[in-house]
Structure formats: C-alpha cells, structure tokens
Amino acid sequence: MNRLLSVSAFLLLLVTLGCTPVAKSYLDEEALTLPQRTPVAPSLKSMDIPKKYFDEMLPSSHLYNGIGVINDQVQFQQLWALYTNDNTALPPIIDFDEEALLFVYDPNYYNFIRICGIFVYQGVAEIAIEKTDWKLSFGGNPDARRYREAVGEPNPEPKVNVSFLRVPRNTKMQPGVTAVIVGANEEDEMQSRVVPVPSRP
C-alpha cells in the first residue's frame, strides 16, 4: 500500500512538472531576439497597487513569483480602478492587440522596484530589475494595524510597488515576445520556468 502511494505521488509529481511552462517550449526562431541586455525605461511609473489584484483578480496562470503579464484591456482596467481609488490619473492607452504589459513586484516585502533592462532570445524574455532592500510588510506596521483594529479605525489596503514594461506580441507580422522567465534554472537555461504571453485577446 505504501509503495502504491509512493508510485502515485511520483506520477503526480511528473504530471505537475510536465505542466510547468519552460523556456524551450516557447522559443521561436522568427520571434524577437535582443543579443544583449537592452536598457529600458519602464512604460509606466512604478505604482502602488493593492496586492489583492494579483492574489485574487489576475488569472494565476498570468504570474509567478511577482512577475507576469497583463494581457487585455479588462485586466488593465481592473488594475487601474484599484489604483485610482487614491489617485485621479487617467489610464494610458495600450493597444493590447499589438502589445502585452509585463510587470514585476517583490512578492515577499514592500520594496520600490524598477525594470531597468530586458534580454530576449527568440521571444523568451528575461527582465533585469532594481529594487530597494527593505523588509517592510505589505500592510504597514503590524502593531499599528492591530491598534487601528482595536479602536475601530480602517487599516490601509496592503499594496505592492509595481513596475511595468510594454512588449510587442509575437505575430507573423512582427517579431515579439512569447514568454517571460519567472524562475531561472542555473543548470539549464532552456528549462527556466516562464509565464507565457497569451494570444491576442
């Protein structure tokens, strides 16, 4: 019985690993290749976004470990509506038929973050980032949150600082990005975990 359970667990592990998207599956000889890391200016200023957008609203297949893809106008409008609860900025115009919006944030602590470069090989992109090295909790000081709860005051929404970069989609008409690396494999780059850039909405 124990052996049967072990075999079942092993098969489940194989299935799970087999379902993990990896870089080699998204290489396309006709897709965008940048032969060296290209410095970039983030497409939007870094913004504080409620963490619940990434935890509850964006499809889980679109992000991993704080890196991912916003694929369509509906997803972007949901993010912008949460952002503009405290701001009055108008949303930028993004053509999601031609572009996808990559993003990155620190999934463990609140840190200011910035996309500073990108390397792309046959469509698979790896993002270079700069960030502060703080150890701040997303919801602010835990003692302050407990005090507010005790006196009946509202606590601020837990937020993450997010940086964004527009990238071209990979189509027959234009070379672009097919996936973004979200978990590097130092032994075999082609086995690095990726989040695919979905097809046009």
Coordinates of C-alpha atoms in Angstrom, one line a residue:
M1 CA 0.0 0.0 0.0
N2 CA 2.8 2.4 0.9
R3 CA 4.6 1.6 -2.3
L4 CA 1.4 2.2 -4.3
L5 CA 1.1 5.6 -2.6
S6 CA 4.7 6.4 -3.4
V7 CA 4.2 5.5 -7.1
S8 CA 1.1 7.6 -7.2
A9 CA 2.9 10.5 -5.7
F10 CA 5.8 10.2 -8.1
L11 CA 3.4 10.1 -11.1
L12 CA 1.6 13.2 -9.8
L13 CA 5.0 14.9 -9.5
L14 CA 5.8 14.0 -13.1
V15 CA 2.4 15.4 -14.3
T16 CA 2.9 18.6 -12.3
L17 CA 6.4 19.1 -13.6
G18 CA 5.3 18.4 -17.1
C19 CA 2.6 21.1 -16.9
T20 CA 5.1 23.8 -15.8
P21 CA 5.8 26.1 -18.8
V22 CA 9.5 26.2 -19.6
A23 CA 11.6 28.4 -21.9
K24 CA 12.4 25.8 -24.6
S25 CA 8.7 25.3 -25.3
Y26 CA 8.3 29.0 -26.3
L27 CA 11.4 29.6 -28.4
D28 CA 10.5 30.8 -31.9
E29 CA 13.2 31.4 -34.5
E30 CA 11.2 34.2 -36.0
A31 CA 10.4 35.9 -32.7
L32 CA 12.3 38.9 -31.2
T33 CA 15.9 38.4 -30.2
L34 CA 18.0 41.1 -28.5
P35 CA 21.6 39.9 -28.4
Q36 CA 22.4 41.7 -25.2
R37 CA 20.6 43.2 -22.3
T38 CA 18.8 46.3 -23.5
P39 CA 18.3 49.2 -21.1
V40 CA 14.7 50.2 -21.0
A41 CA 12.5 52.9 -19.5
P42 CA 9.5 51.4 -17.7
S43 CA 6.3 52.0 -19.7
L44 CA 4.5 53.5 -16.6
K45 CA 5.9 55.0 -13.5
S46 CA 6.2 52.5 -10.6
M47 CA 2.8 52.4 -8.9
D48 CA 1.4 51.1 -5.6
I49 CA -1.3 48.6 -6.5
P50 CA -3.5 46.7 -4.0
K51 CA -2.0 43.2 -3.6
K52 CA -5.4 41.7 -3.9
Y53 CA -5.3 42.4 -7.7
F54 CA -2.5 39.9 -8.1
D55 CA -3.8 37.5 -5.4
E56 CA -7.5 37.4 -6.4
M57 CA -8.3 39.1 -9.7
L58 CA -5.5 38.4 -12.2
P59 CA -5.6 34.8 -13.5
S60 CA -2.9 32.7 -11.7
S61 CA -1.5 31.5 -15.0
H62 CA -0.5 35.1 -15.8
L63 CA 2.0 35.5 -12.9
Y64 CA 4.5 33.7 -10.8
N65 CA 6.9 34.9 -8.1
G66 CA 6.0 38.5 -8.7
I67 CA 6.5 38.6 -12.4
G68 CA 3.8 38.3 -15.1
V69 CA 1.7 39.6 -17.9
I70 CA -1.4 41.7 -18.2
N71 CA -3.0 40.6 -21.4
D72 CA -6.1 42.6 -22.1
Q73 CA -8.0 45.8 -21.5
V74 CA -10.3 44.3 -19.0
Q75 CA -7.4 43.1 -16.8
F76 CA -5.8 46.5 -17.1
Q77 CA -9.0 48.4 -16.3
Q78 CA -9.4 46.3 -13.1
L79 CA -5.9 47.2 -12.0
W80 CA -6.4 50.9 -12.9
A81 CA -9.7 51.1 -11.0
L82 CA -7.9 49.8 -7.8
Y83 CA -5.1 52.3 -8.4
T84 CA -7.3 55.3 -8.9
N85 CA -9.2 54.8 -5.7
D86 CA -6.5 57.0 -4.2
N87 CA -5.5 58.9 -7.4
T88 CA -7.0 60.8 -10.3
A89 CA -4.6 59.9 -13.1
L90 CA -6.1 58.9 -16.5
P91 CA -5.1 55.4 -17.8
P92 CA -2.6 55.3 -20.6
I93 CA -3.7 54.0 -23.9
I94 CA -2.4 50.5 -24.5
D95 CA -3.1 48.5 -27.7
F96 CA -3.5 45.0 -26.4
D97 CA -3.9 43.7 -29.9
E98 CA -0.3 44.6 -30.6
E99 CA 1.2 44.6 -27.1
A100 CA 1.2 42.9 -23.7
L101 CA 2.2 44.5 -20.4
L102 CA 4.9 42.8 -18.4
F103 CA 5.0 43.6 -14.7
V104 CA 7.2 42.9 -11.7
Y105 CA 6.9 43.4 -8.0
D106 CA 8.5 42.0 -4.8
P107 CA 6.2 39.1 -3.7
N108 CA 7.8 39.0 -0.2
Y109 CA 8.1 42.6 1.1
Y110 CA 7.1 46.1 0.1
N111 CA 10.0 47.5 -1.9
F112 CA 10.3 50.2 -4.6
I113 CA 11.1 48.4 -7.8
R114 CA 12.1 49.3 -11.4
I115 CA 12.5 47.4 -14.6
C116 CA 15.9 48.6 -15.9
G117 CA 16.6 46.2 -18.8
I118 CA 15.5 43.2 -20.8
F119 CA 17.2 40.3 -22.6
V120 CA 15.2 38.4 -25.2
Y121 CA 16.3 35.2 -27.1
Q122 CA 13.9 34.0 -29.8
G123 CA 10.9 35.5 -28.0
V124 CA 11.7 34.4 -24.4
A125 CA 12.4 37.5 -22.3
E126 CA 14.3 37.9 -19.0
I127 CA 13.8 41.1 -17.1
A128 CA 16.5 42.9 -15.2
I129 CA 15.3 44.8 -12.2
E130 CA 16.5 47.2 -9.5
K131 CA 14.8 47.4 -6.1
T132 CA 15.3 48.6 -2.6
D133 CA 16.2 46.1 0.1
W134 CA 13.6 46.8 2.7
K135 CA 11.8 44.3 4.9
L136 CA 8.5 46.1 5.1
S137 CA 5.3 44.2 5.4
F138 CA 2.7 44.9 2.7
G139 CA 0.1 46.2 5.1
G140 CA 2.4 48.5 7.1
N141 CA 3.5 48.3 10.7
P142 CA 1.7 45.2 12.2
D143 CA 1.4 47.0 15.7
A144 CA -0.2 50.0 14.0
R145 CA -2.7 47.7 12.2
R146 CA -3.6 46.0 15.5
Y147 CA -4.1 49.4 17.2
R148 CA -6.4 50.6 14.4
E149 CA -8.4 47.4 14.6
A150 CA -8.7 47.8 18.4
V151 CA -10.0 51.4 18.1
G152 CA -12.2 50.7 15.1
E153 CA -10.2 52.6 12.5
P154 CA -9.8 51.2 9.0
N155 CA -6.5 49.7 8.0
P156 CA -4.8 50.7 4.7
E157 CA -5.1 48.2 1.8
P158 CA -2.0 46.0 1.6
K159 CA -0.1 47.2 -1.5
V160 CA 2.9 46.3 -3.6
N161 CA 5.0 48.6 -5.7
V162 CA 4.8 47.5 -9.4
S163 CA 6.9 48.4 -12.5
F164 CA 5.6 47.8 -16.0
L165 CA 7.0 47.3 -19.5
R166 CA 5.1 47.1 -22.7
V167 CA 6.4 44.4 -25.1
P168 CA 5.3 43.6 -28.7
R169 CA 3.3 40.4 -29.2
N170 CA 4.9 37.8 -31.4
T171 CA 2.9 37.5 -34.6
K172 CA 3.5 36.7 -38.3
M173 CA 3.5 40.5 -39.0
Q174 CA 6.0 41.5 -36.2
P175 CA 8.6 39.6 -34.1
G176 CA 7.8 39.9 -30.4
V177 CA 7.8 38.2 -27.0
T178 CA 6.4 34.7 -26.5
A179 CA 7.1 34.3 -22.7
V180 CA 8.9 35.9 -19.8
I181 CA 11.2 34.0 -17.4
V182 CA 9.9 33.9 -13.9
G183 CA 12.2 31.2 -12.4
A184 CA 15.7 30.9 -13.7
N185 CA 17.3 27.4 -13.9
E186 CA 21.0 27.9 -13.5
E187 CA 21.9 24.4 -14.8
D188 CA 19.8 24.6 -17.9
E189 CA 18.5 28.0 -19.1
M190 CA 16.1 26.3 -21.5
Q191 CA 14.4 24.7 -18.5
S192 CA 13.8 28.0 -16.8
R193 CA 10.2 28.5 -15.7
V194 CA 8.2 31.0 -17.7
V195 CA 4.8 32.7 -17.9
P196 CA 3.6 32.6 -21.5
V197 CA 2.4 35.8 -23.2
P198 CA -1.1 34.7 -24.1
S199 CA -2.5 35.1 -27.6
R200 CA -4.3 38.3 -28.5
P201 CA -7.5 39.0 -26.5

